[in-house]
Coordinates of C-alpha atoms in Angstrom, one line a residue:
Chain A
M14 CA -14.0 -51.1 -51.1
D15 CA -15.8 -47.7 -50.7
V16 CA -15.7 -47.9 -46.9
Y17 CA -11.9 -47.3 -46.4
P18 CA -11.7 -44.1 -48.4
M19 CA -14.7 -42.8 -46.6
S20 CA -13.1 -43.7 -43.2
L21 CA -9.9 -42.1 -44.3
M22 CA -11.8 -39.0 -45.3
W23 CA -13.3 -38.9 -41.8
S24 CA -10.0 -39.4 -40.1
V25 CA -8.6 -36.4 -42.1
K26 CA -11.6 -34.4 -41.0
I27 CA -11.1 -35.4 -37.3
V28 CA -7.4 -34.5 -37.4
G29 CA -8.3 -31.2 -39.0
L30 CA -11.0 -30.6 -36.4
G31 CA -8.4 -31.4 -33.7
V32 CA -5.9 -28.9 -35.1
V33 CA -8.6 -26.2 -35.2
A34 CA -9.7 -27.0 -31.6
L35 CA -6.1 -26.9 -30.4
S36 CA -5.3 -23.6 -32.1
L37 CA -8.5 -22.1 -30.7
S38 CA -7.7 -23.4 -27.2
L39 CA -4.2 -21.9 -27.4
E40 CA -5.7 -18.6 -28.5
L41 CA -8.1 -18.7 -25.6
L42 CA -5.4 -19.7 -23.1
G43 CA -3.2 -16.8 -24.4
W44 CA -6.1 -14.4 -23.9
V45 CA -6.8 -15.6 -20.4
F46 CA -3.2 -15.6 -19.3
G47 CA -2.8 -12.2 -21.0
R48 CA -5.6 -10.9 -18.8
C49 CA -3.9 -12.4 -15.7
R50 CA -0.6 -10.8 -16.7
R51 CA -2.2 -7.4 -17.3
R52 CA -3.5 -7.6 -13.7
R53 CA 0.1 -7.5 -12.4
T54 CA 0.1 -3.8 -11.5
L55 CA 2.9 -1.6 -10.1
N56 CA 3.7 -2.3 -6.4
K57 CA 6.9 -0.8 -5.2
V58 CA 8.4 0.0 -1.7
L59 CA 11.1 2.6 -1.0
F60 CA 12.9 2.9 2.3
F61 CA 14.6 6.0 3.7
P62 CA 17.0 7.5 4.7
S63 CA 18.0 7.8 1.1
K64 CA 21.6 7.8 0.0
V65 CA 22.6 11.4 -1.0
A66 CA 23.1 11.9 -4.7
C67 CA 22.7 14.7 -7.2
V68 CA 19.2 15.0 -8.7
E69 CA 19.9 18.1 -10.8
H70 CA 19.4 16.1 -14.1
L71 CA 15.9 15.2 -13.0
L72 CA 14.9 18.8 -12.0
S73 CA 16.7 20.9 -14.6
Q74 CA 14.5 22.0 -17.5
N75 CA 17.6 21.7 -19.7
S76 CA 18.4 18.0 -19.5
A77 CA 21.7 18.5 -21.4
C78 CA 23.0 20.8 -18.6
S79 CA 25.8 19.2 -16.6
C80 CA 26.0 19.7 -12.8
F81 CA 29.4 20.1 -11.1
C82 CA 28.2 19.8 -7.5
P83 CA 30.3 17.6 -5.2
L84 CA 27.5 15.0 -4.7
P85 CA 27.7 11.6 -6.4
H86 CA 26.2 11.6 -9.9
G87 CA 24.3 9.0 -11.8
V88 CA 23.4 7.1 -8.7
E89 CA 19.8 5.8 -8.3
T90 CA 18.6 6.3 -4.8
S91 CA 15.2 6.0 -3.0
F92 CA 14.9 9.8 -3.3
S93 CA 15.7 9.9 -7.0
C94 CA 13.2 7.0 -7.6
L95 CA 10.5 9.0 -5.6
L96 CA 11.3 12.1 -7.7
R97 CA 11.0 10.1 -11.0
H98 CA 7.6 8.9 -10.0
I99 CA 6.4 12.4 -9.1
L100 CA 7.8 13.9 -12.2
S101 CA 6.1 11.2 -14.3
A102 CA 2.9 13.1 -13.9
S103 CA 1.6 14.1 -17.3
S104 CA -1.9 15.4 -16.5
S105 CA -2.4 15.8 -12.7
L106 CA -0.7 15.7 -9.3
D107 CA -2.8 15.7 -6.2
L108 CA -0.6 16.2 -3.2
C109 CA -1.8 15.8 0.4
V110 CA 1.1 16.3 2.8
F111 CA 1.4 17.3 6.5
S112 CA 4.8 19.0 6.3
F113 CA 6.4 20.2 3.1
S114 CA 9.8 21.9 3.3
N115 CA 12.0 19.8 0.9
M116 CA 13.4 22.2 -1.7
D117 CA 13.9 19.5 -4.4
L118 CA 10.4 18.2 -4.0
S119 CA 9.1 21.8 -4.2
R120 CA 11.1 22.2 -7.4
A121 CA 9.6 19.0 -8.8
V122 CA 6.1 20.3 -8.1
L123 CA 6.9 23.7 -9.6
L124 CA 8.4 22.0 -12.7
L125 CA 5.2 20.0 -13.2
H126 CA 3.1 23.2 -12.7
S127 CA 5.2 25.1 -15.3
K128 CA 4.6 22.2 -17.8
G129 CA 0.9 22.6 -17.5
V130 CA 0.2 19.6 -15.2
T131 CA -2.8 20.3 -12.9
V132 CA -1.3 20.4 -9.4
R133 CA -3.5 20.6 -6.3
V134 CA -1.7 20.7 -2.9
L135 CA -3.4 20.1 0.5
S136 CA -1.4 20.7 3.7
D137 CA -1.8 21.1 7.4
K138 CA -2.8 24.7 8.5
H139 CA -0.1 24.8 11.3
Y140 CA 2.8 23.2 9.4
S141 CA 2.2 25.2 6.3
A142 CA 3.2 28.3 8.2
I143 CA 6.4 27.1 9.9
T144 CA 9.8 28.4 8.8
G145 CA 11.1 26.6 5.7
S146 CA 7.7 25.5 4.5
Q147 CA 7.4 25.5 0.7
I148 CA 3.6 26.0 0.8
G149 CA 3.9 29.8 0.5
A150 CA 6.3 29.5 -2.4
L151 CA 4.0 27.1 -4.3
R152 CA 1.0 29.4 -3.7
K153 CA 3.0 32.4 -4.9
A154 CA 3.9 30.5 -8.1
G155 CA 0.2 30.0 -8.8
V156 CA -0.2 26.4 -7.6
C157 CA -3.6 25.7 -6.2
V158 CA -3.1 25.2 -2.4
R159 CA -5.6 24.6 0.4
C160 CA -4.8 24.1 4.1
D161 CA -6.9 21.9 6.2
A162 CA -8.6 23.6 9.1
G163 CA -10.9 20.8 10.2
S164 CA -8.7 18.4 12.2
V165 CA -6.0 18.6 14.9
H166 CA -3.5 17.6 12.3
M167 CA -3.9 16.8 8.6
H168 CA -1.3 14.1 9.0
H169 CA -1.5 12.4 5.5
K170 CA 1.6 12.1 3.4
F171 CA 0.3 10.9 0.0
A172 CA 0.3 11.9 -3.6
V173 CA -1.8 10.7 -6.6
V174 CA -0.1 10.9 -10.0
D175 CA -2.4 11.2 -13.0
G176 CA -5.3 9.7 -11.0
R177 CA -3.8 6.2 -11.2
Q178 CA -0.6 6.0 -9.2
L179 CA -0.6 6.3 -5.4
I180 CA 2.6 7.4 -3.5
T181 CA 2.0 7.1 0.3
G182 CA 3.8 6.2 3.5
S183 CA 5.4 7.7 6.6
L184 CA 7.6 10.2 4.8
N185 CA 6.9 13.9 5.2
W186 CA 8.2 16.0 2.4
T187 CA 11.1 17.4 4.4
L188 CA 14.9 17.1 4.2
T189 CA 15.2 15.3 7.5
A190 CA 12.6 12.7 6.5
V191 CA 14.5 12.0 3.2
Q192 CA 18.1 12.1 4.5
S193 CA 18.0 11.3 8.3
N194 CA 14.9 9.3 9.3
M195 CA 13.8 5.7 8.8
E196 CA 10.8 6.1 6.6
N197 CA 8.8 4.2 4.0
I198 CA 7.0 4.9 0.8
I199 CA 4.6 2.6 -1.1
I200 CA 4.1 3.3 -4.8
T201 CA 1.1 1.4 -6.2
E202 CA -1.4 1.3 -9.0
E203 CA -3.7 -1.2 -7.3
A204 CA -7.1 0.4 -7.9
E205 CA -8.4 -0.9 -4.5
L206 CA -5.7 1.2 -2.8
V207 CA -5.6 4.2 -5.2
Q208 CA -9.4 4.9 -5.5
P209 CA -10.1 5.5 -1.7
F210 CA -7.2 7.9 -1.6
I211 CA -8.6 9.8 -4.6
K212 CA -11.9 10.0 -2.8
E213 CA -10.3 11.1 0.4
F214 CA -8.3 13.9 -1.4
N215 CA -11.4 15.2 -3.2
Q216 CA -13.4 15.2 0.1
I217 CA -10.7 17.2 2.0
W218 CA -10.2 19.5 -1.0
A219 CA -14.0 20.3 -1.1
L220 CA -14.1 20.7 2.7
N221 CA -11.4 23.3 2.6
D222 CA -12.8 25.3 -0.4
P223 CA -12.4 29.0 0.6
A224 CA -15.8 29.7 -1.0
R225 CA -17.4 27.7 1.8
F226 CA -16.0 30.0 4.4
Y227 CA -17.0 33.2 2.5
K228 CA -20.6 31.9 2.2
S229 CA -21.0 31.0 5.9
Chain B
M6 CA -25.7 -49.3 -48.0
D7 CA -22.9 -49.9 -45.5
V8 CA -21.6 -46.3 -45.9
Y9 CA -24.5 -44.6 -44.0
P10 CA -24.2 -46.6 -40.8
M11 CA -20.5 -46.1 -40.8
S12 CA -20.9 -42.3 -41.4
L13 CA -23.5 -42.2 -38.6
M14 CA -21.0 -44.0 -36.3
W15 CA -18.3 -41.5 -37.1
S16 CA -20.8 -38.6 -36.5
V17 CA -21.5 -40.1 -33.0
K18 CA -17.8 -40.4 -32.4
I19 CA -17.2 -36.7 -33.4
V20 CA -20.0 -35.5 -31.2
G21 CA -18.6 -37.5 -28.3
L22 CA -15.2 -36.1 -29.0
G23 CA -16.6 -32.6 -29.1
V24 CA -18.3 -33.2 -25.7
V25 CA -15.1 -34.4 -24.1
A26 CA -13.1 -31.5 -25.6
L27 CA -15.7 -29.0 -24.3
S28 CA -15.7 -30.5 -20.8
L29 CA -11.9 -30.5 -20.8
S30 CA -11.8 -26.9 -22.0
L31 CA -14.3 -25.9 -19.3
E32 CA -12.2 -27.6 -16.6
L33 CA -9.1 -25.8 -17.9
L34 CA -10.9 -22.5 -18.0
G35 CA -12.1 -23.1 -14.4
W36 CA -8.6 -23.8 -13.3
V37 CA -7.1 -20.8 -15.0
F38 CA -9.9 -18.4 -13.7
G39 CA -9.5 -20.0 -10.3
R40 CA -5.8 -19.1 -10.3
C41 CA -6.8 -15.5 -11.3
R42 CA -9.3 -15.3 -8.6
R43 CA -6.9 -16.6 -6.0
R44 CA -4.5 -13.8 -7.0
R45 CA -7.1 -11.3 -5.7
T46 CA -5.4 -10.6 -2.4
L47 CA -6.5 -8.4 0.5
N48 CA -6.2 -4.6 -0.1
K49 CA -8.0 -2.3 2.2
V50 CA -7.7 1.3 3.2
L51 CA -8.8 2.9 6.5
F52 CA -9.1 6.6 7.1
F53 CA -9.0 8.5 10.4
P54 CA -10.1 10.2 12.6
S55 CA -12.2 7.2 13.5
K56 CA -15.7 7.4 15.0
V57 CA -15.5 6.7 18.7
A58 CA -17.1 3.5 19.8
C59 CA -16.7 0.8 22.5
V60 CA -14.0 -1.8 21.6
E61 CA -14.2 -3.7 24.9
H62 CA -15.7 -6.7 23.2
L63 CA -12.6 -7.0 21.1
L64 CA -10.1 -6.6 23.9
S65 CA -11.8 -8.5 26.8
Q66 CA -10.6 -12.0 27.4
N67 CA -14.1 -12.8 28.4
S68 CA -16.1 -12.2 25.2
A69 CA -19.4 -12.8 27.0
C70 CA -18.8 -9.9 29.3
S71 CA -21.0 -6.9 28.6
C72 CA -19.7 -3.4 28.7
F73 CA -21.8 -0.6 30.2
C74 CA -19.6 2.4 29.2
P75 CA -21.4 5.3 27.6
L76 CA -19.7 4.9 24.2
P77 CA -21.8 3.6 21.2
H78 CA -21.8 -0.2 21.1
G79 CA -21.8 -2.6 18.1
V80 CA -20.5 0.1 15.8
E81 CA -17.8 -0.9 13.2
T82 CA -15.3 2.0 12.9
S83 CA -11.9 2.5 11.3
F84 CA -10.3 1.8 14.7
S85 CA -12.3 -1.3 15.4
C86 CA -11.3 -2.6 12.0
L87 CA -7.6 -1.9 12.7
L88 CA -7.9 -3.6 16.1
R89 CA -9.5 -6.7 14.5
H90 CA -6.7 -7.0 12.0
I91 CA -4.1 -6.7 14.7
L92 CA -5.9 -9.2 16.9
S93 CA -6.2 -11.7 14.0
A94 CA -2.5 -12.5 14.6
S95 CA -2.2 -16.2 15.4
S96 CA 1.6 -16.7 15.3
S97 CA 3.5 -13.4 15.2
L98 CA 3.2 -9.7 15.3
D99 CA 6.1 -7.5 14.2
L100 CA 5.4 -3.9 15.2
C101 CA 7.6 -1.0 14.1
V102 CA 6.1 2.3 15.3
F103 CA 7.5 5.7 16.0
S104 CA 5.1 6.7 18.8
F105 CA 3.0 4.3 20.8
S106 CA 0.8 5.7 23.6
N107 CA -2.7 4.3 22.7
M108 CA -4.0 2.3 25.6
D109 CA -6.3 0.1 23.5
L110 CA -3.6 -0.8 21.0
S111 CA -1.3 -1.6 23.9
R112 CA -4.0 -3.9 25.4
A113 CA -4.3 -5.6 22.0
V114 CA -0.5 -6.2 21.9
L115 CA -0.5 -7.5 25.5
L116 CA -3.5 -9.8 24.7
L117 CA -1.7 -11.3 21.8
H118 CA 1.4 -11.8 24.0
S119 CA -0.6 -13.5 26.7
K120 CA -2.0 -15.9 24.1
G121 CA 1.4 -17.0 23.1
V122 CA 1.7 -14.9 19.8
T123 CA 5.4 -14.0 19.2
V124 CA 5.4 -10.2 19.5
R125 CA 8.4 -8.0 18.6
V126 CA 8.2 -4.3 19.0
L127 CA 10.5 -1.7 17.5
S128 CA 10.2 2.0 18.5
D129 CA 12.0 5.3 18.4
K130 CA 14.5 5.8 21.2
H131 CA 13.3 9.3 22.0
Y132 CA 9.5 8.7 21.7
S133 CA 9.6 5.5 23.7
A134 CA 10.6 7.6 26.7
I135 CA 7.9 10.3 26.6
T136 CA 5.1 10.5 29.1
G137 CA 2.2 8.2 28.2
S138 CA 4.4 5.9 26.0
Q139 CA 3.3 2.2 26.3
I140 CA 6.8 0.9 25.4
G141 CA 7.8 0.6 29.1
A142 CA 4.6 -1.3 30.0
L143 CA 5.1 -3.7 27.1
R144 CA 8.7 -4.4 28.1
K145 CA 7.6 -4.9 31.8
A146 CA 5.0 -7.4 30.6
G147 CA 7.7 -9.4 28.9
V148 CA 7.2 -8.3 25.3
C149 CA 10.4 -8.2 23.2
V150 CA 11.1 -4.5 22.6
R151 CA 14.0 -2.8 20.9
C152 CA 14.5 1.0 20.4
D153 CA 16.3 2.3 17.3
A154 CA 19.4 4.3 18.1
G155 CA 20.7 4.6 14.6
S156 CA 18.7 7.3 12.9
V157 CA 17.3 10.8 13.8
H158 CA 13.8 9.3 14.0
M159 CA 12.6 5.8 13.5
H160 CA 9.5 7.2 11.9
H161 CA 7.9 4.0 10.5
K162 CA 4.4 3.1 11.5
F163 CA 3.8 -0.4 10.3
A164 CA 3.0 -3.9 11.6
V165 CA 3.3 -7.3 10.0
V166 CA 0.7 -9.9 11.1
D167 CA 1.7 -13.6 10.8
G168 CA 4.4 -12.7 8.3
R169 CA 1.8 -12.1 5.5
Q170 CA -0.4 -9.1 6.3
L171 CA 1.0 -5.6 6.3
I172 CA -0.6 -2.7 8.2
T173 CA 1.1 0.6 7.3
G174 CA 0.4 4.3 6.9
S175 CA 0.6 7.7 8.4
L176 CA -1.0 6.7 11.7
N177 CA 1.1 6.6 14.9
W178 CA -0.3 4.4 17.6
T179 CA -1.6 7.4 19.7
L180 CA -5.0 8.5 20.8
T181 CA -4.7 11.8 18.9
A182 CA -3.9 10.0 15.7
V183 CA -6.9 7.7 16.0
Q184 CA -9.5 10.2 17.2
S185 CA -8.4 13.7 16.1
N186 CA -6.0 13.6 13.1
M187 CA -6.6 12.9 9.4
E188 CA -4.6 9.7 8.9
N189 CA -4.5 6.7 6.7
I190 CA -3.8 3.0 7.0
I191 CA -3.3 0.5 4.2
I192 CA -3.9 -3.2 5.0
T193 CA -2.5 -5.5 2.3
E194 CA -1.4 -9.0 1.7
E195 CA 0.3 -8.2 -1.7
A196 CA 3.6 -10.0 -1.4
E197 CA 5.4 -7.3 -3.3
L198 CA 4.5 -4.9 -0.6
V199 CA 4.7 -7.1 2.5
Q200 CA 8.0 -8.8 1.8
P201 CA 10.2 -5.6 1.7
F202 CA 8.6 -4.5 5.1
I203 CA 9.5 -7.9 6.6
K204 CA 13.1 -7.5 5.4
E205 CA 13.2 -3.9 6.7
F206 CA 11.9 -5.0 10.1
N207 CA 14.4 -7.8 10.4
Q208 CA 17.2 -5.5 9.5
I209 CA 16.3 -2.8 12.0
W210 CA 15.7 -5.5 14.6
A211 CA 19.2 -7.0 14.1
L212 CA 20.8 -3.6 14.0
N213 CA 19.4 -2.8 17.5
D214 CA 20.2 -6.2 19.1
P215 CA 21.5 -5.2 22.6
A216 CA 24.1 -8.0 22.2
R217 CA 25.8 -5.9 19.5
F218 CA 26.4 -3.1 21.9
Y219 CA 27.7 -5.3 24.7
K220 CA 30.2 -6.8 22.3
S221 CA 31.6 -3.4 21.0

């Protein structure tokens, strides 16, 4: 007669063990899938020419200020998306761009600089001197600027935001590129893509350190 | 006395159950991690200027043929890596490039065309007519070519290999870009990056269908 209660006791133990094993498995699965989900990093593509719309609300220090310009308001465009990503910088912006004459992009860089974001700008030595280039204005405002003197053209057009977000493509930072050309921009946080660009930036930055030229 | 053998039997059953549960868990973990590993897609960055080296072994139809040119042989460079990725096309190459005058890249496209790979080339209407442009030679060889007439500049510089691999960056398909400029190329199979470029290519391709102009 003792056998049945003992067997019943064991059955209860097995069911209990099963429940514990199931809950542990679910926990483990949740952890593994969580890791997989965390690996889904930002990957975005923007195409240009961009629709034209007012971006004053993004660039104005006073966000409550209304703009009465005749451009469409409250419209999300490729350009406003690009601006948002640049303006999302909270600690650093490393910018490496062949041609930089776009006033709105220049205002975005100056705004970040005024907020205390560490901004470094690399540009092409020839294109930084052409009419309309914003490189002089940035330098005058105290932004750290270096111009590459070691290649025929420093033809990159990329930015690294906060050392983790890469913005790169065919688009020079000019009004024609934004409003009239067919262009592309990739915005990514894939470390395999971002890290080589950070290394490249630091190499070109070091290569064009004015101190090197004074020494030699 | 009967209780102990019964208890022992249950213990054996529990150990057995544990072994089965463990092996199933390992199987499940392997499957989940396998999925995670499969998600690791190609992401590569190339920087230019490229070292100069002979690429004849990549472009020659006769791979046994030796080249006696004075350039370094057997050296892997950014350019040879780019060529390898382009030449890996087995079914299609969609090329959308602002300026195309590089002879080696032209040979690569012609080689793919001669092997039966479906090649479509989009270029800028102005830059396809400049001295040294390879667009005329490609057209003459029977490659499908369309030139964009709808924007100030069709400034893209990207290629899609077999509808799954995107090659894009700042690099125009010229000798100066490859050998003298600071440039970048991203090679990726991230679907979130590749798919928008395929859509963009097809849109520009359709927009510049000569049949549209004959109709209007």
